[in-house]
CSV table of C-alpha atoms in Angstrom, one decimal:
chain,number,residue,atom,x,y,z
F,1,MET,CA,-14.9,-1.4,-15.5
F,2,ASN,CA,-13.7,0.1,-12.2
F,3,LYS,CA,-10.4,2.0,-12.3
F,4,PHE,CA,-7.6,2.6,-9.8
F,5,SER,CA,-4.2,4.0,-9.7
F,6,PHE,CA,-1.2,3.2,-7.5
F,7,MET,CA,1.7,5.5,-6.8
F,8,ILE,CA,5.2,4.3,-6.9
F,9,HIS,CA,8.6,6.0,-6.6
F,10,PRO,CA,12.2,5.0,-7.1
F,11,LEU,CA,13.6,3.6,-3.8
F,12,ASP,CA,17.0,4.7,-5.0
F,13,VAL,CA,18.5,6.1,-8.2
F,14,HIS,CA,19.1,2.6,-9.7
F,15,ASP,CA,15.4,1.9,-9.8
F,16,PHE,CA,15.0,4.8,-12.2
F,17,ALA,CA,17.1,2.8,-14.8
F,18,ARG,CA,14.4,0.1,-14.9
F,19,LYS,CA,12.2,2.5,-16.8
F,20,PHE,CA,14.8,4.6,-18.5
F,21,PRO,CA,18.0,2.6,-19.2
F,22,ILE,CA,19.9,5.7,-20.3
F,23,ALA,CA,19.9,6.8,-16.7
F,24,GLU,CA,22.6,4.2,-15.9
F,25,LYS,CA,25.1,6.5,-17.7
F,26,ILE,CA,24.3,9.5,-15.4
F,27,PRO,CA,26.2,9.9,-12.1
F,28,ASP,CA,23.9,9.0,-9.1
F,29,ARG,CA,23.9,12.4,-7.4
F,30,LEU,CA,23.3,14.3,-10.7
F,31,LEU,CA,20.5,11.9,-11.6
F,32,GLU,CA,18.9,12.3,-8.1
F,33,ASN,CA,19.0,16.1,-8.4
F,34,LEU,CA,17.3,15.9,-11.8
F,35,PHE,CA,14.4,14.0,-10.2
F,36,LYS,CA,13.5,17.2,-8.3
F,37,PHE,CA,12.6,18.9,-11.5
F,38,SER,CA,10.8,16.0,-13.2
F,39,PRO,CA,7.0,15.9,-13.5
F,40,PRO,CA,5.1,12.7,-12.4
F,41,VAL,CA,5.2,9.8,-14.9
F,42,LYS,CA,2.5,7.4,-16.0
F,43,THR,CA,4.6,4.3,-15.6
F,44,SER,CA,2.3,1.6,-17.0
F,45,HIS,CA,-1.2,0.3,-17.6
F,46,ILE,CA,-2.4,-2.6,-15.4
F,47,SER,CA,-4.8,-5.0,-17.0
F,48,GLY,CA,-6.5,-8.3,-16.4
F,49,ILE,CA,-7.5,-8.1,-12.7
F,50,LYS,CA,-10.6,-10.2,-12.4
F,51,SER,CA,-12.5,-11.9,-9.6
F,52,LYS,CA,-15.7,-13.9,-9.5
F,53,TYR,CA,-17.6,-10.6,-8.9
F,54,ALA,CA,-15.9,-7.8,-10.8
F,55,GLU,CA,-13.0,-6.6,-13.0
F,56,ALA,CA,-10.7,-3.7,-12.6
F,57,GLU,CA,-7.8,-2.0,-14.4
F,58,GLY,CA,-5.4,0.6,-13.3
F,59,TYR,CA,-2.2,2.6,-13.7
F,60,PHE,CA,1.1,2.9,-11.9
F,61,VAL,CA,2.0,6.6,-11.6
F,62,ALA,CA,5.4,7.5,-10.4
F,63,CYS,CA,6.4,10.4,-8.1
F,64,PRO,CA,10.0,11.0,-9.2
F,65,LEU,CA,11.7,11.3,-5.8
F,66,THR,CA,13.9,8.6,-4.1
F,67,THR,CA,13.4,7.4,-0.6
F,68,ARG,CA,16.4,9.5,0.6
F,69,GLN,CA,14.9,12.7,-1.0
F,70,MET,CA,11.5,12.0,0.6
F,71,LEU,CA,13.1,11.9,4.0
F,72,LYS,CA,15.5,14.8,3.5
F,73,LEU,CA,13.7,17.4,1.4
F,74,PRO,CA,11.2,19.8,3.0
F,75,GLU,CA,7.9,17.9,3.8
F,76,LYS,CA,5.8,20.6,2.0
F,77,TYR,CA,7.8,20.2,-1.2
F,78,VAL,CA,7.5,16.4,-1.1
F,79,LEU,CA,3.8,16.4,-0.4
F,80,GLN,CA,3.3,18.7,-3.3
F,81,LYS,CA,5.1,16.3,-5.6
F,82,ILE,CA,2.9,13.5,-4.3
F,83,ILE,CA,-0.3,15.5,-4.9
F,84,SER,CA,0.9,16.4,-8.4
F,85,ALA,CA,1.3,12.7,-9.2
F,86,GLY,CA,-2.2,12.1,-7.6
F,87,ARG,CA,-3.7,14.6,-10.0
F,88,MET,CA,-2.2,12.7,-12.9
F,89,ALA,CA,-4.1,9.6,-11.6
F,90,GLU,CA,-7.3,11.7,-11.5
F,91,LYS,CA,-6.8,12.7,-15.2
F,92,LEU,CA,-6.3,9.0,-16.1
F,93,GLY,CA,-9.8,8.3,-14.8
F,94,ALA,CA,-8.8,6.5,-11.6
F,95,GLN,CA,-11.6,6.2,-9.0
F,96,ILE,CA,-9.3,5.5,-6.1
F,97,LEU,CA,-5.5,6.1,-5.5
F,98,GLY,CA,-3.2,3.9,-3.5
F,99,LEU,CA,0.0,5.3,-2.0
F,100,GLY,CA,3.1,3.1,-2.2
F,101,ALA,CA,6.3,3.0,-0.2
F,102,MET,CA,7.4,6.4,1.2
F,103,THR,CA,4.5,8.3,-0.4
F,104,SER,CA,2.3,6.6,2.2
F,105,VAL,CA,4.6,7.7,5.1
F,106,VAL,CA,5.5,11.3,4.4
F,107,GLY,CA,3.6,13.9,6.4
F,108,ASP,CA,0.3,12.7,7.9
F,109,ALA,CA,0.3,9.4,6.0
F,110,GLY,CA,-2.1,10.3,3.2
F,111,ILE,CA,-4.5,12.7,4.9
F,112,THR,CA,-3.2,15.9,3.3
F,113,VAL,CA,-2.9,14.1,-0.1
F,114,ALA,CA,-6.6,13.0,0.1
F,115,LYS,CA,-7.7,16.5,1.0
F,116,ASN,CA,-6.1,17.9,-2.1
F,117,LEU,CA,-7.5,15.4,-4.6
F,118,HIS,CA,-11.0,14.7,-5.9
F,119,ILE,CA,-10.7,10.9,-5.6
F,120,PRO,CA,-10.3,8.8,-2.4
F,121,VAL,CA,-6.9,7.7,-1.2
F,122,THR,CA,-5.6,4.7,0.7
F,123,THR,CA,-2.2,3.8,2.0
F,124,GLY,CA,-2.7,0.0,1.7
F,125,ASN,CA,-1.5,-0.5,5.2
F,126,SER,CA,-4.5,-2.4,6.5
F,127,TYR,CA,-4.0,-5.3,4.0
F,128,THR,CA,-0.2,-5.1,4.5
F,129,VAL,CA,-0.8,-5.8,8.2
F,130,PHE,CA,-3.2,-8.6,7.5
F,131,THR,CA,-0.9,-10.4,5.1
F,132,ALA,CA,2.3,-9.8,7.2
F,133,LEU,CA,0.6,-11.4,10.3
F,134,GLU,CA,-0.8,-14.3,8.2
F,135,GLY,CA,2.7,-15.0,6.8
F,136,THR,CA,4.3,-14.8,10.2
F,137,ARG,CA,1.9,-17.2,11.7
F,138,LYS,CA,2.4,-19.8,8.9
F,139,ALA,CA,6.2,-19.4,9.0
F,140,ALA,CA,6.3,-19.8,12.7
F,141,GLU,CA,4.3,-23.0,12.5
F,142,ILE,CA,6.8,-24.5,9.9
F,143,MET,CA,9.7,-23.5,12.1
F,144,GLY,CA,8.2,-25.2,15.1
F,145,ILE,CA,7.6,-22.0,17.1
F,146,ASP,CA,4.6,-21.9,19.4
F,147,LEU,CA,3.4,-18.3,18.8
F,148,ALA,CA,1.6,-18.1,22.1
F,149,ASN,CA,4.7,-18.8,24.1
F,150,ALA,CA,7.3,-17.2,21.8
F,151,GLU,CA,9.3,-14.1,22.5
F,152,ILE,CA,7.9,-11.6,19.9
F,153,LEU,CA,9.6,-8.3,19.0
F,154,ILE,CA,8.0,-5.5,17.0
F,155,VAL,CA,10.6,-3.2,15.6
F,156,GLY,CA,9.3,0.2,14.7
F,157,ALA,CA,6.4,-0.5,17.0
F,158,THR,CA,5.2,3.1,17.3
F,159,GLY,CA,4.6,3.5,13.6
F,160,ALA,CA,1.2,2.9,12.1
F,161,ILE,CA,1.8,-0.7,10.9
F,162,GLY,CA,4.0,-1.6,13.9
F,163,ALA,CA,1.4,-0.4,16.4
F,164,ILE,CA,-1.5,-2.3,14.9
F,165,CYS,CA,0.6,-5.5,14.5
F,166,ALA,CA,1.5,-5.3,18.2
F,167,ARG,CA,-2.2,-4.7,19.2
F,168,ILE,CA,-3.4,-7.7,17.2
F,169,MET,CA,-0.5,-10.0,18.3
F,170,ALA,CA,-1.3,-9.1,21.9
F,171,LYS,CA,-4.5,-11.1,21.6
F,172,GLU,CA,-2.5,-14.2,20.5
F,173,ALA,CA,0.8,-14.2,22.4
F,174,ARG,CA,2.1,-13.7,26.0
F,175,TYR,CA,5.6,-12.3,25.5
F,176,ILE,CA,5.8,-9.2,23.4
F,177,THR,CA,8.4,-6.4,23.3
F,178,LEU,CA,7.9,-3.2,21.5
F,179,ALA,CA,11.0,-1.5,20.1
F,180,ALA,CA,11.4,2.1,18.7
F,181,ARG,CA,13.4,5.2,19.3
F,182,ASN,CA,10.9,7.3,21.2
F,183,LYS,CA,10.4,5.9,24.8
F,184,GLN,CA,7.3,8.1,25.6
F,185,ARG,CA,5.5,6.8,22.5
F,186,LEU,CA,6.4,3.2,23.4
F,187,GLU,CA,5.0,3.7,26.9
F,188,ASN,CA,1.8,5.2,25.5
F,189,LEU,CA,1.3,2.2,23.1
F,190,ALA,CA,2.1,-0.3,25.9
F,191,ARG,CA,-0.7,1.3,28.1
F,192,GLN,CA,-3.1,1.1,25.2
F,193,ILE,CA,-2.3,-2.6,24.7
F,194,LEU,CA,-2.7,-3.3,28.4
F,195,VAL,CA,-6.2,-1.7,28.4
F,196,GLU,CA,-7.3,-3.5,25.2
F,197,SER,CA,-6.0,-6.9,25.9
F,198,GLY,CA,-4.8,-7.1,29.5
F,199,LEU,CA,-1.3,-8.0,28.4
F,200,ALA,CA,1.7,-6.2,29.9
F,201,VAL,CA,4.3,-5.8,27.1
F,202,GLY,CA,7.9,-4.9,27.4
F,203,ILE,CA,9.4,-1.8,25.7
F,204,THR,CA,12.9,-0.9,24.7
F,205,THR,CA,14.9,1.6,22.7
F,206,ASN,CA,17.8,-0.9,22.4
F,207,ILE,CA,16.8,-2.8,19.3
F,208,GLN,CA,20.0,-4.8,19.1
F,209,GLN,CA,19.7,-6.2,22.6
F,210,ALA,CA,16.1,-7.1,22.1
F,211,LEU,CA,16.8,-8.9,18.8
F,212,CYS,CA,19.1,-11.4,20.3
F,213,LYS,CA,16.3,-12.8,22.5
F,214,ALA,CA,13.4,-12.8,20.0
F,215,ASP,CA,11.9,-15.9,18.4
F,216,ILE,CA,9.6,-13.8,16.1
F,217,VAL,CA,10.5,-10.4,14.8
F,218,ILE,CA,8.1,-8.2,12.8
F,219,THR,CA,10.1,-5.2,11.6
F,220,VAL,CA,8.6,-2.1,10.0
F,221,THR,CA,10.7,1.0,10.5
F,222,SER,CA,10.8,4.0,8.1
F,223,SER,CA,14.6,4.0,8.1
F,224,ALA,CA,16.3,4.5,4.8
F,225,GLU,CA,19.1,2.2,6.0
F,226,THR,CA,19.0,-1.4,7.2
F,227,VAL,CA,18.7,-1.8,11.0
F,228,ILE,CA,19.1,-5.6,11.4
F,229,GLU,CA,22.5,-7.2,10.9
F,230,PRO,CA,23.5,-10.9,11.0
F,231,GLY,CA,25.0,-10.8,14.5
F,232,TYR,CA,21.9,-9.5,16.1
F,233,LEU,CA,19.6,-12.5,15.6
F,234,LYS,CA,18.8,-15.5,17.7
F,235,SER,CA,19.3,-18.9,16.0
F,236,GLY,CA,16.0,-20.3,14.7
F,237,ALA,CA,14.3,-16.9,14.6
F,238,VAL,CA,11.6,-15.9,12.1
F,239,VAL,CA,11.9,-12.3,10.8
F,240,CYS,CA,9.0,-10.8,8.8
F,241,ASP,CA,10.4,-7.7,7.1
F,242,VAL,CA,7.5,-5.4,6.2
F,243,ALA,CA,9.5,-2.3,5.6
F,244,ARG,CA,10.3,-0.7,2.2
F,245,PRO,CA,13.2,0.0,2.0
F,246,ARG,CA,14.0,-3.3,3.8
F,247,ASP,CA,15.1,-3.3,7.5
F,248,VAL,CA,17.1,-6.5,7.2
F,249,SER,CA,20.5,-6.4,5.8
F,250,LYS,CA,21.3,-8.7,2.8
F,251,ARG,CA,24.3,-9.8,4.8
F,252,VAL,CA,21.8,-11.8,6.9
F,253,ALA,CA,21.1,-14.0,3.9
F,254,GLU,CA,24.8,-14.5,3.3
F,255,LYS,CA,25.9,-15.3,6.9
F,256,ARG,CA,22.8,-16.7,8.8
F,257,ASP,CA,21.5,-19.9,7.3
F,258,ASP,CA,19.8,-20.7,10.7
F,259,VAL,CA,17.3,-17.9,10.6
F,260,LEU,CA,14.3,-17.4,8.3
F,261,VAL,CA,13.7,-13.9,6.9
F,262,ILE,CA,10.4,-13.5,5.0
F,263,GLU,CA,9.1,-10.5,3.1
F,264,GLY,CA,5.9,-9.2,4.5
F,265,GLY,CA,2.8,-8.5,2.4
F,266,MET,CA,3.3,-10.4,-0.9
F,267,VAL,CA,0.1,-11.6,-2.5
F,268,GLU,CA,-1.2,-13.3,-5.7
F,269,VAL,CA,-3.6,-11.2,-7.7
F,270,PRO,CA,-6.7,-12.9,-9.2
F,271,GLY,CA,-7.1,-13.0,-12.9
F,272,ASP,CA,-4.6,-12.8,-15.7
F,273,VAL,CA,-3.1,-9.6,-14.4
F,274,CYS,CA,-0.4,-7.8,-16.4
F,275,PHE,CA,1.4,-5.0,-14.7
F,276,ASN,CA,3.4,-4.0,-17.8
F,277,PHE,CA,6.2,-2.9,-15.5
F,278,ASN,CA,9.0,-4.9,-13.9
F,279,PHE,CA,9.2,-4.0,-10.2
F,280,GLY,CA,11.2,-7.1,-9.4
F,281,TYR,CA,8.5,-9.7,-8.6
F,282,PRO,CA,7.3,-12.8,-10.4
F,283,PRO,CA,4.2,-12.5,-12.7
F,284,LYS,CA,0.8,-12.0,-10.9
F,285,LEU,CA,2.4,-11.1,-7.5
F,286,ALA,CA,2.0,-7.7,-5.9
F,287,LEU,CA,2.7,-6.1,-2.6
F,288,ALA,CA,-0.3,-6.1,-0.2
F,289,CYS,CA,-0.3,-2.3,-0.2
F,290,MET,CA,-0.9,-2.4,-4.0
F,291,ALA,CA,-3.4,-5.1,-3.6
F,292,GLU,CA,-5.5,-3.1,-1.1
F,293,THR,CA,-6.2,-0.6,-3.8
F,294,MET,CA,-7.1,-3.3,-6.2
F,295,VAL,CA,-9.5,-5.0,-3.7
F,296,LEU,CA,-11.3,-1.7,-3.1
F,297,ALA,CA,-11.6,-1.1,-6.8
F,298,LEU,CA,-13.1,-4.6,-7.4
F,299,GLU,CA,-15.5,-4.1,-4.5
F,300,GLY,CA,-16.5,-0.7,-5.8
F,301,LYS,CA,-15.6,0.7,-2.4
F,302,PHE,CA,-14.6,4.2,-3.5
F,303,GLU,CA,-13.8,5.8,-0.2
F,304,SER,CA,-10.6,6.9,1.5
F,305,TYR,CA,-9.9,3.7,3.5
F,306,THR,CA,-6.5,3.5,5.3
F,307,LEU,CA,-5.3,7.0,6.1
F,308,GLY,CA,-3.2,8.5,8.9
F,309,ARG,CA,-1.4,6.6,11.6
F,310,ASN,CA,-4.2,5.2,13.6
F,311,LEU,CA,-5.1,1.9,11.9
F,312,THR,CA,-8.0,0.0,13.3
F,313,VAL,CA,-8.3,-3.7,13.9
F,314,GLU,CA,-11.7,-3.7,12.3
F,315,GLN,CA,-10.3,-2.4,9.0
F,316,VAL,CA,-7.5,-4.9,9.0
F,317,GLU,CA,-10.1,-7.7,9.4
F,318,GLU,CA,-12.5,-6.2,6.9
F,319,ILE,CA,-9.9,-5.8,4.1
F,320,GLY,CA,-8.7,-9.4,4.8
F,321,ARG,CA,-12.3,-10.6,4.2
F,322,LEU,CA,-12.8,-8.6,1.1
F,323,ALA,CA,-9.5,-9.8,-0.4
F,324,LYS,CA,-10.4,-13.4,0.2
F,325,LYS,CA,-13.8,-12.8,-1.4
F,326,HIS,CA,-12.1,-11.5,-4.6
F,327,GLY,CA,-9.5,-14.3,-4.7
F,328,PHE,CA,-6.4,-12.6,-3.4
F,329,LYS,CA,-4.2,-14.9,-1.4
F,330,LEU,CA,-0.8,-15.0,0.3
F,331,ALA,CA,1.9,-15.8,-2.3
F,332,GLY,CA,3.9,-18.4,-0.4
F,333,PHE,CA,7.1,-17.1,1.1
F,334,ARG,CA,9.8,-15.0,-0.3
F,335,SER,CA,13.1,-14.1,1.2
F,336,PHE,CA,15.5,-11.4,-0.2
F,337,GLU,CA,13.4,-11.4,-3.4
F,338,ARG,CA,13.6,-15.1,-3.9
F,339,PRO,CA,10.9,-17.7,-3.3
F,340,VAL,CA,11.4,-20.0,-0.3
F,341,ASP,CA,9.5,-23.3,-0.2
F,342,VAL,CA,8.6,-25.4,2.8
F,343,SER,CA,11.5,-27.8,2.4
F,344,GLN,CA,14.0,-24.9,2.5
F,345,ILE,CA,12.4,-23.6,5.7
F,346,GLU,CA,12.6,-27.1,7.3
F,347,LYS,CA,16.3,-27.1,6.5
F,348,ILE,CA,16.7,-23.8,8.3
F,349,ARG,CA,14.9,-25.3,11.2
F,350,GLU,CA,17.2,-28.3,11.2
F,351,ARG,CA,20.3,-26.1,11.2
F,352,ALA,CA,19.0,-24.0,14.0
F,353,LEU,CA,18.3,-27.2,16.1
F,354,ALA,CA,21.8,-28.5,15.3
F,355,LYS,CA,23.3,-25.3,16.6
F,356,LYS,CA,21.2,-25.4,19.7
F,357,ILE,CA,22.3,-29.0,20.5
F,358,ALA,CA,26.0,-28.1,19.8
F,359,LEU,CA,25.9,-25.3,22.5
């Protein structure tokens, strides 16, 4: 049976208590400092992944650093901790390693990690992009938004996922704005899109101003803090939040019942899968970045797949085909960690229309 491993880490100190309840009794700052001296942890054994063509099993291994630590501590130190966790995956017999959350962002997005291991590595970003766009298209359709003529905003556009989302969407839509902090990188991406698709896209460093005009928002920054607040959004908008930690504030769920926020990249895994670990999702569901590693294991495609920050359209399309072949599929819609069905989305649409008429 083919074997894989997927690397996780605590998004904040409270995640650590899911595995070790005694951690709840330790002050947050002290607990976070203790992380720095902790070795990697085999978190759980993953069993039951089965398609029509193959079976696979794997392990979650944890790099014991929070999101904040990965952003603040020296890059060399953080990379060494990630490599150390990768070596644990090797010892467990994994034939490929997936990098989750910030472990796929730090440094050069997996390249250095792959060079220091004897097994291939993938960040999972190609399948994350595929499923995020698939979910966004379906959500827009239910909300009555014509994607081709909608105002589309990509927040965090100069990152690896944001850039490829923008390049793919440029083949389907007319009005796209790219938002990020670095204007020069935005201009470079806009030129690339113009050459590839013939579409002239807008750019901005003022995310708040762009959000108030957008019908569709795909947001994927690497910020440790939320960047989208309730007052920023246009009534009737669809927001696909691909970022981990999330970009959209939970206050949006409390105060804006006229916008639809969906989580990007949630998929149903084929077979009677058991993760043996509660990472907050219903049974059989996984993030697309995790699923990419599983797909490659089932396919026996043991090669470093998605690495670095230059994702290709071809890889996004290929991993989508392979995932479909092995029975992975989009797991409906989820918003702020809760399922959202079509009838709930239609009510959001009705409330947005009512507000528009009242203006």
